[in-house]
mmCIF file of C-alpha atoms in Angstrom:
data_model
loop_
_atom_site.group_PDB
_atom_site.id
_atom_site.type_symbol
_atom_site.label_atom_id
_atom_site.label_comp_id
_atom_site.label_asym_id
_atom_site.label_seq_id
_atom_site.Cartn_x
_atom_site.Cartn_y
_atom_site.Cartn_z
ATOM 1 C CA MET L 1 93.135 125.894 67.743
ATOM 2 C CA GLU L 2 96.523 125.063 66.677
ATOM 3 C CA LYS L 3 97.773 120.903 67.531
ATOM 4 C CA PHE L 4 100.582 120.615 68.774
ATOM 5 C CA PRO L 5 102.230 117.280 70.555
ATOM 6 C CA THR L 6 101.101 116.861 73.908
ATOM 7 C CA GLU L 7 103.230 115.245 76.982
ATOM 8 C CA GLN L 8 101.396 111.538 76.601
ATOM 9 C CA ASP L 9 102.025 111.788 73.015
ATOM 10 C CA ALA L 10 105.979 112.127 74.488
ATOM 11 C CA ILE L 11 105.223 109.407 76.561
ATOM 12 C CA LYS L 12 104.730 106.839 73.270
ATOM 13 C CA ILE L 13 109.281 107.971 73.199
ATOM 14 C CA ILE L 14 110.493 106.413 75.972
ATOM 15 C CA GLU L 15 107.597 103.495 76.040
ATOM 16 C CA SER L 16 109.409 102.580 72.504
ATOM 17 C CA VAL L 17 113.580 102.921 75.147
ATOM 18 C CA LYS L 18 111.941 101.346 77.796
ATOM 19 C CA GLY L 19 109.667 98.237 76.851
ATOM 20 C CA LYS L 20 107.085 96.412 78.854
ATOM 21 C CA LYS L 21 108.171 97.448 82.131
ATOM 22 C CA PHE L 22 107.947 100.839 81.776
ATOM 23 C CA SER L 23 103.841 100.265 79.782
ATOM 24 C CA GLU L 24 102.678 98.192 82.599
ATOM 25 C CA TYR L 25 103.962 101.748 85.790
ATOM 26 C CA ARG L 26 102.162 103.959 82.766
ATOM 27 C CA GLU L 27 98.626 102.185 83.194
ATOM 28 C CA LYS L 28 99.060 101.598 87.289
ATOM 29 C CA TRP L 29 99.379 105.541 86.899
ATOM 30 C CA LYS L 30 96.153 105.889 85.032
ATOM 31 C CA LYS L 31 94.336 103.797 87.300
ATOM 32 C CA ILE L 32 95.520 105.959 90.873
ATOM 33 C CA ASN L 33 94.668 108.748 88.788
ATOM 34 C CA ASN L 34 91.611 107.989 88.860
ATOM 35 C CA PHE L 35 91.534 106.772 92.608
ATOM 36 C CA GLU L 36 90.619 103.390 90.766
ATOM 37 C CA ILE L 37 93.823 101.710 93.178
ATOM 38 C CA GLU L 38 95.947 103.363 96.335
ATOM 39 C CA THR L 39 98.980 101.857 96.857
ATOM 40 C CA GLU L 40 100.753 100.714 100.324
ATOM 41 C CA PHE L 41 103.735 103.658 99.368
ATOM 42 C CA PRO L 42 103.414 106.722 96.099
ATOM 43 C CA TYR L 43 104.484 105.398 92.666
ATOM 44 C CA PHE L 44 106.238 108.598 92.684
ATOM 45 C CA LEU L 45 108.469 110.884 94.527
ATOM 46 C CA HIS L 46 109.178 114.540 94.166
ATOM 47 C CA ILE L 47 111.978 116.340 95.716
ATOM 48 C CA GLU L 48 112.374 119.788 96.785
ATOM 49 C CA LEU L 49 116.706 119.226 97.018
ATOM 50 C CA LEU L 50 116.722 123.373 97.833
ATOM 51 C CA TYR L 51 115.160 125.607 98.201
ATOM 52 C CA LYS L 52 117.052 128.276 96.166
ATOM 53 C CA CYS L 53 117.289 129.733 91.910
ATOM 54 C CA ASN L 54 118.739 132.563 89.865
ATOM 55 C CA PHE L 55 115.080 133.883 88.180
ATOM 56 C CA ARG L 56 112.663 135.916 90.118
ATOM 57 C CA CYS L 57 109.573 134.960 88.045
ATOM 58 C CA PRO L 58 106.421 137.400 89.585
ATOM 59 C CA MET L 59 104.145 133.709 89.603
ATOM 60 C CA CYS L 60 106.504 131.987 91.960
ATOM 61 C CA THR L 61 107.842 132.127 95.564
ATOM 62 C CA HIS L 62 111.085 133.812 94.786
ATOM 63 C CA GLY L 63 109.892 136.639 92.918
ATOM 64 C CA VAL L 64 108.030 137.658 95.428
ATOM 65 C CA PRO L 65 110.329 138.154 98.814
ATOM 66 C CA GLU L 66 106.557 138.323 101.441
ATOM 67 C CA LEU L 67 106.608 134.446 100.323
ATOM 68 C CA PHE L 68 110.092 133.941 99.852
ATOM 69 C CA GLU L 69 110.275 134.600 103.854
ATOM 70 C CA LYS L 70 107.618 133.129 104.212
ATOM 71 C CA PHE L 71 108.257 129.779 102.258
ATOM 72 C CA ALA L 72 112.371 129.446 102.323
ATOM 73 C CA TYR L 73 114.241 127.713 104.218
ATOM 74 C CA HIS L 74 118.069 127.171 104.063
ATOM 75 C CA GLU L 75 118.486 123.094 104.297
ATOM 76 C CA ARG L 76 119.633 120.684 101.646
ATOM 77 C CA PHE L 77 120.123 116.843 100.896
ATOM 78 C CA LYS L 78 123.455 115.996 100.463
ATOM 79 C CA LYS L 79 124.776 112.685 99.170
ATOM 80 C CA GLU L 80 123.101 110.474 102.117
ATOM 81 C CA ASP L 81 119.857 111.975 102.123
ATOM 82 C CA VAL L 82 119.236 111.558 98.609
ATOM 83 C CA ASP L 83 120.264 107.626 98.563
ATOM 84 C CA LYS L 84 118.576 107.393 101.655
ATOM 85 C CA VAL L 85 114.895 108.342 99.870
ATOM 86 C CA LEU L 86 114.985 106.665 96.429
ATOM 87 C CA LYS L 87 116.810 103.863 98.480
ATOM 88 C CA GLU L 88 113.707 103.560 100.596
ATOM 89 C CA GLY L 89 111.206 104.448 97.138
ATOM 90 C CA SER L 90 113.785 101.581 95.478
ATOM 91 C CA LYS L 91 111.615 99.331 98.363
ATOM 92 C CA TYR L 92 108.453 99.558 97.353
ATOM 93 C CA GLY L 93 109.204 99.559 93.578
ATOM 94 C CA CYS L 94 108.795 103.334 93.300
ATOM 95 C CA PRO L 95 108.921 103.791 89.278
ATOM 96 C CA SER L 96 109.089 107.360 88.596
ATOM 97 C CA VAL L 97 110.764 110.810 90.591
ATOM 98 C CA SER L 98 111.638 113.676 89.664
ATOM 99 C CA PHE L 99 114.353 115.927 91.518
ATOM 100 C CA GLN L 100 112.805 119.217 90.627
ATOM 101 C CA GLY L 101 110.402 121.679 92.681
ATOM 102 C CA ASP L 102 110.324 125.290 93.830
ATOM 103 C CA ASN L 103 113.509 125.190 92.930
ATOM 104 C CA GLU L 104 116.272 125.781 89.978
ATOM 105 C CA PRO L 105 117.435 121.669 90.607
ATOM 106 C CA PHE L 106 121.322 123.504 88.296
ATOM 107 C CA LEU L 107 122.276 125.002 90.393
ATOM 108 C CA ILE L 108 123.690 121.521 92.194
ATOM 109 C CA LYS L 109 126.613 121.000 90.396
ATOM 110 C CA ASN L 110 125.806 116.673 90.579
ATOM 111 C CA ILE L 111 122.329 116.790 90.577
ATOM 112 C CA THR L 112 123.230 113.993 86.833
ATOM 113 C CA ASP L 113 124.963 111.534 89.606
ATOM 114 C CA TYR L 114 121.002 111.830 91.974
ATOM 115 C CA PHE L 115 119.757 111.026 88.421
ATOM 116 C CA LYS L 116 121.982 108.453 87.971
ATOM 117 C CA LEU L 117 121.610 106.971 91.177
ATOM 118 C CA ALA L 118 117.600 106.948 90.377
ATOM 119 C CA LYS L 119 117.961 104.789 87.545
ATOM 120 C CA ASN L 120 120.154 102.798 89.533
ATOM 121 C CA TYR L 121 118.043 101.596 91.890
ATOM 122 C CA GLY L 122 115.270 100.949 89.253
ATOM 123 C CA TYR L 123 113.435 104.044 88.704
ATOM 124 C CA LEU L 124 112.369 104.229 85.370
ATOM 125 C CA ASP L 125 110.840 107.618 84.242
ATOM 126 C CA ILE L 126 112.965 110.271 86.670
ATOM 127 C CA MET L 127 112.844 113.408 85.223
ATOM 128 C CA VAL L 128 113.197 117.722 85.828
ATOM 129 C CA ASN L 129 112.380 120.671 85.115
ATOM 130 C CA SER L 130 114.413 123.866 84.520
ATOM 131 C CA ASN L 131 114.388 127.503 83.405
ATOM 132 C CA GLY L 132 117.186 125.916 81.126
ATOM 133 C CA SER L 133 120.048 128.955 82.255
ATOM 134 C CA LEU L 134 122.463 126.545 82.942
ATOM 135 C CA ILE L 135 122.008 123.954 80.726
ATOM 136 C CA ASP L 136 125.779 124.412 78.424
ATOM 137 C CA GLU L 137 126.998 122.053 76.430
ATOM 138 C CA LYS L 138 128.929 119.810 78.934
ATOM 139 C CA LEU L 139 126.286 119.607 80.937
ATOM 140 C CA ALA L 140 123.657 118.181 78.669
ATOM 141 C CA HIS L 141 125.997 115.914 76.731
ATOM 142 C CA LYS L 142 126.262 114.846 81.906
ATOM 143 C CA ILE L 143 122.561 115.275 81.377
ATOM 144 C CA VAL L 144 122.523 112.715 77.900
ATOM 145 C CA ASN L 145 124.089 110.470 79.892
ATOM 146 C CA SER L 146 121.898 110.127 83.419
ATOM 147 C CA GLY L 147 119.048 108.538 83.094
ATOM 148 C CA LEU L 148 116.719 111.323 83.502
ATOM 149 C CA THR L 149 114.198 110.563 80.574
ATOM 150 C CA ARG L 150 112.078 114.176 80.642
ATOM 151 C CA LEU L 151 113.145 117.367 80.962
ATOM 152 C CA ARG L 152 111.146 119.918 80.499
ATOM 153 C CA PHE L 153 111.872 123.682 79.732
ATOM 154 C CA SER L 154 109.189 126.100 81.394
ATOM 155 C CA LEU L 155 110.030 129.604 79.314
ATOM 156 C CA ASP L 156 106.642 130.822 80.007
ATOM 157 C CA ALA L 157 106.306 133.374 76.511
ATOM 158 C CA PHE L 158 107.217 133.783 72.738
ATOM 159 C CA SER L 159 108.757 136.777 72.466
ATOM 160 C CA LYS L 160 111.869 138.103 74.023
ATOM 161 C CA GLU L 161 108.696 140.652 74.907
ATOM 162 C CA THR L 162 106.431 139.467 76.784
ATOM 163 C CA TYR L 163 110.087 136.571 78.396
ATOM 164 C CA ASN L 164 112.206 139.367 80.430
ATOM 165 C CA LYS L 165 108.518 140.454 82.616
ATOM 166 C CA ILE L 166 108.021 136.987 83.134
ATOM 167 C CA ARG L 167 112.119 135.810 83.769
ATOM 168 C CA ILE L 168 113.023 138.015 85.937
ATOM 169 C CA ARG L 169 116.246 137.449 85.307
ATOM 170 C CA GLY L 170 116.796 135.350 82.866
ATOM 171 C CA ASN L 171 118.393 135.645 78.901
ATOM 172 C CA TYR L 172 116.478 134.897 76.166
ATOM 173 C CA GLU L 173 118.641 134.391 73.660
ATOM 174 C CA GLN L 174 120.458 132.369 76.161
ATOM 175 C CA VAL L 175 118.226 130.136 77.034
ATOM 176 C CA HIS L 176 116.690 128.906 73.396
ATOM 177 C CA LYS L 177 121.052 128.384 72.354
ATOM 178 C CA ASN L 178 120.392 126.082 75.297
ATOM 179 C CA ILE L 179 117.758 124.452 74.828
ATOM 180 C CA GLU L 180 118.544 124.022 70.797
ATOM 181 C CA ASN L 181 121.573 122.846 71.240
ATOM 182 C CA PHE L 182 120.435 120.312 73.744
ATOM 183 C CA LEU L 183 119.090 118.909 71.217
ATOM 184 C CA LYS L 184 121.434 119.662 69.275
ATOM 185 C CA ILE L 185 123.486 117.801 71.237
ATOM 186 C CA ARG L 186 120.685 114.568 72.926
ATOM 187 C CA LYS L 187 120.268 114.452 68.711
ATOM 188 C CA SER L 188 125.060 113.796 67.962
ATOM 189 C CA LEU L 189 124.741 111.076 70.429
ATOM 190 C CA ASN L 190 122.060 108.784 69.054
ATOM 191 C CA SER L 191 119.839 109.313 71.811
ATOM 192 C CA LYS L 192 116.010 109.992 72.413
ATOM 193 C CA LEU L 193 115.774 110.497 75.982
ATOM 194 C CA PRO L 194 115.245 112.313 77.695
ATOM 195 C CA ILE L 195 112.991 114.140 76.168
ATOM 196 C CA VAL L 196 112.015 117.621 75.875
ATOM 197 C CA GLY L 197 109.407 119.698 76.095
ATOM 198 C CA VAL L 198 108.512 123.179 76.957
ATOM 199 C CA ASN L 199 106.105 124.670 79.346
ATOM 200 C CA PHE L 200 103.806 127.635 79.110
ATOM 201 C CA VAL L 201 102.027 128.515 82.455
ATOM 202 C CA GLU L 202 99.610 130.906 81.136
ATOM 203 C CA MET L 203 98.099 134.391 82.402
ATOM 204 C CA LYS L 204 97.033 137.503 81.457
ATOM 205 C CA ASN L 205 100.127 138.839 80.072
ATOM 206 C CA ASN L 206 100.832 135.902 77.261
ATOM 207 C CA THR L 207 98.013 134.162 76.834
ATOM 208 C CA HIS L 208 97.919 136.068 73.299
ATOM 209 C CA GLU L 209 100.985 134.419 72.291
ATOM 210 C CA ARG L 210 99.784 130.954 72.839
ATOM 211 C CA ASP L 211 99.639 129.967 69.456
ATOM 212 C CA SER L 212 103.036 131.662 68.167
ATOM 213 C CA PHE L 213 104.798 129.826 71.458
ATOM 214 C CA ILE L 214 103.014 126.479 69.495
ATOM 215 C CA ASN L 215 104.591 127.335 65.538
ATOM 216 C CA TYR L 216 107.460 127.659 67.347
ATOM 217 C CA TRP L 217 107.879 125.028 68.556
ATOM 218 C CA LYS L 218 105.912 121.411 68.094
ATOM 219 C CA ASN L 219 108.538 121.355 65.793
ATOM 220 C CA LYS L 220 111.534 121.441 67.409
ATOM 221 C CA VAL L 221 110.868 120.104 71.222
ATOM 222 C CA ASP L 222 108.754 116.476 71.911
ATOM 223 C CA TYR L 223 106.186 117.823 73.654
ATOM 224 C CA ILE L 224 104.521 121.070 75.370
ATOM 225 C CA VAL L 225 102.558 121.782 78.300
ATOM 226 C CA PHE L 226 100.235 124.587 78.831
ATOM 227 C CA GLN L 227 99.306 124.864 82.316
ATOM 228 C CA PRO L 228 96.862 127.323 83.771
ATOM 229 C CA PHE L 229 98.474 130.391 86.413
ATOM 230 C CA TRP L 230 98.190 128.969 89.606
ATOM 231 C CA LYS L 231 98.503 131.348 92.779
ATOM 232 C CA PRO L 232 102.211 131.438 95.421
ATOM 233 C CA ASP L 233 100.040 131.645 98.053
ATOM 234 C CA LEU L 234 96.141 131.549 99.473
ATOM 235 C CA ASP L 235 95.680 134.768 100.566
ATOM 236 C CA MET L 236 97.196 137.391 97.871
ATOM 237 C CA LYS L 237 95.252 137.683 95.112
ATOM 238 C CA TYR L 238 97.191 138.035 90.985
ATOM 239 C CA ASN L 239 94.695 139.655 89.742
ATOM 240 C CA GLU L 240 96.665 140.555 86.748
ATOM 241 C CA MET L 241 98.012 137.357 86.171
ATOM 242 C CA ASP L 242 94.442 134.499 86.685
ATOM 243 C CA ILE L 243 92.838 134.803 83.552
ATOM 244 C CA ASN L 244 89.870 132.903 84.642
ATOM 245 C CA LYS L 245 89.320 129.351 83.249
ATOM 246 C CA LYS L 246 86.655 127.949 85.994
ATOM 247 C CA GLU L 247 85.739 124.745 85.818
ATOM 248 C CA ASN L 248 82.774 122.611 87.376
ATOM 249 C CA GLU L 249 82.663 122.780 91.030
ATOM 250 C CA GLU L 250 81.373 119.484 90.515
ATOM 251 C CA ASN L 251 84.415 117.689 88.697
ATOM 252 C CA ILE L 252 87.395 119.254 90.713
ATOM 253 C CA LYS L 253 89.151 116.262 92.694
ATOM 254 C CA CYS L 254 92.983 116.245 93.229
ATOM 255 C CA ASN L 255 94.870 113.225 92.509
ATOM 256 C CA GLN L 256 98.023 113.668 94.225
ATOM 257 C CA PRO L 257 97.714 112.720 97.429
ATOM 258 C CA TRP L 258 97.414 109.465 95.151
ATOM 259 C CA GLN L 259 99.962 109.209 93.531
ATOM 260 C CA ARG L 260 103.326 111.393 95.270
ATOM 261 C CA LEU L 261 104.887 112.096 98.158
ATOM 262 C CA PHE L 262 106.873 115.863 98.187
ATOM 263 C CA ILE L 263 110.123 115.563 100.099
ATOM 264 C CA LYS L 264 112.336 119.176 100.766
ATOM 265 C CA GLY L 265 115.145 119.263 100.957
ATOM 266 C CA ASN L 266 114.731 120.357 104.914
ATOM 267 C CA ASN L 267 113.450 117.028 105.570
ATOM 268 C CA GLU L 268 109.225 118.244 105.810
ATOM 269 C CA VAL L 269 106.847 115.075 103.597
ATOM 270 C CA HIS L 270 104.104 117.363 101.682
ATOM 271 C CA PRO L 271 101.211 115.185 100.002
ATOM 272 C CA CYS L 272 101.939 117.355 96.868
ATOM 273 C CA CYS L 273 103.609 120.166 94.820
ATOM 274 C CA ALA L 274 101.153 123.243 95.285
ATOM 275 C CA MET L 275 104.189 126.804 96.313
ATOM 276 C CA PHE L 276 102.256 126.593 99.647
ATOM 277 C CA ASN L 277 102.389 122.736 100.932
ATOM 278 C CA LYS L 278 103.780 123.538 103.888
ATOM 279 C CA TYR L 279 100.859 124.771 105.257
ATOM 280 C CA LEU L 280 100.009 120.775 105.022
ATOM 281 C CA PRO L 281 103.094 118.826 106.510
ATOM 282 C CA LEU L 282 102.492 115.146 107.098
ATOM 283 C CA GLY L 283 105.999 115.830 109.066
ATOM 284 C CA ASN L 284 109.610 114.637 109.139
ATOM 285 C CA LEU L 285 111.677 112.177 107.630
ATOM 286 C CA SER L 286 114.467 112.254 110.831
ATOM 287 C CA LYS L 287 111.270 111.094 112.244
ATOM 288 C CA MET L 288 109.807 109.046 110.425
ATOM 289 C CA SER L 289 110.165 107.202 107.249
ATOM 290 C CA LEU L 290 108.068 108.085 103.874
ATOM 291 C CA PHE L 291 105.914 103.832 104.519
ATOM 292 C CA GLU L 292 104.758 106.067 107.601
ATOM 293 C CA ALA L 293 103.587 109.647 105.733
ATOM 294 C CA TRP L 294 102.200 107.614 103.089
ATOM 295 C CA ASN L 295 100.211 105.488 105.292
ATOM 296 C CA SER L 296 99.636 108.515 108.379
ATOM 297 C CA ASP L 297 95.534 108.585 109.144
ATOM 298 C CA LYS L 298 96.116 111.921 107.754
ATOM 299 C CA MET L 299 97.174 110.663 104.276
ATOM 300 C CA LYS L 300 95.122 108.743 103.649
ATOM 301 C CA GLU L 301 91.798 110.998 104.662
ATOM 302 C CA LEU L 302 93.244 113.700 102.077
ATOM 303 C CA ARG L 303 92.608 110.302 99.574
ATOM 304 C CA SER L 304 89.395 109.657 100.493
ATOM 305 C CA ILE L 305 88.004 112.829 100.851
ATOM 306 C CA HIS L 306 89.411 113.821 97.183
ATOM 307 C CA LYS L 307 88.287 110.218 95.875
ATOM 308 C CA ASN L 308 84.706 110.677 97.187
ATOM 309 C CA GLY L 309 84.744 114.475 95.667
ATOM 310 C CA LYS L 310 84.482 116.509 99.547
ATOM 311 C CA TYR L 311 87.449 118.765 99.177
ATOM 312 C CA TYR L 312 85.906 121.293 101.406
ATOM 313 C CA GLU L 313 86.654 118.960 104.368
ATOM 314 C CA ASN L 314 90.275 120.841 104.774
ATOM 315 C CA ASP L 315 90.555 123.865 104.622
ATOM 316 C CA VAL L 316 93.519 124.608 103.085
ATOM 317 C CA CYS L 317 92.304 121.853 99.736
ATOM 318 C CA LEU L 318 89.051 123.635 99.399
ATOM 319 C CA LYS L 319 91.262 127.333 99.129
ATOM 320 C CA CYS L 320 93.925 125.853 96.936
ATOM 321 C CA LEU L 321 90.640 123.989 94.386
ATOM 322 C CA LYS L 322 88.544 127.684 95.548
ATOM 323 C CA GLN L 323 90.808 128.512 92.330
ATOM 324 C CA LYS L 324 89.399 126.534 89.971
ATOM 325 C CA TRP L 325 86.326 127.836 90.024
#
């Protein structure tokens, strides 16, 4: 199997820039993921600023009309909403934040202002995923100067033929050009950050391109991520995509309820980033704080069942993790 730079390798670049404080945050992050430390506030805030995308990928809720109808909402976070969330996180020393969910984040014209705001509030690790379609030269300069630490491009293909089947409405040549231009601009600004990665969700229709994808990108970007296909809804069959990479049932635990809160642009709060997290509501920010959501009985129960390998005690978690075995 081809070797390639992983996200863990690339994080060392951030550590070289940010220093000891960042390294300490990463050490604590590992302990949280191993269920060794239960924090008083999430260590990671995952913010979906709006539910909107310019692509219609078939493995996403945006690409399936009935799922779009089920999960879509029309509200969106404004600057005061973002400030409220970041301010509360800063109060409790939360070190990391992502500004992306089931959407294309750069449809928000002023999103780099939110990256800067997070930096000013003291967040150490500020990240975002993108389909890469909107990052022109002007935006690339703003991103590099914003304080963003990680930028990951979702591609899911090596060839144009496969890309066109998966990244519906995407322009293969333009996206590649945007990524390459971004890397040149980052270099011209003498910056190591944000670290840049490319993402590949493995499915039946693209897994044959894995090695070609690695060979093309391994010397261009800071890291490459491969992810297994995860169904966007629990009750639909995706036999044409699922490659059935299974794990031992006994080894399955989910650490997301130990790491993060997922906040949507309609103020809903959830314990994980699954596209179907609507089935696991914790509450609404109009009626509760993030601290209250994190320390709620429901969230504590989720942390307990996953630490103890009893995910099956929650119907949604059982259906979700059944995909792995």
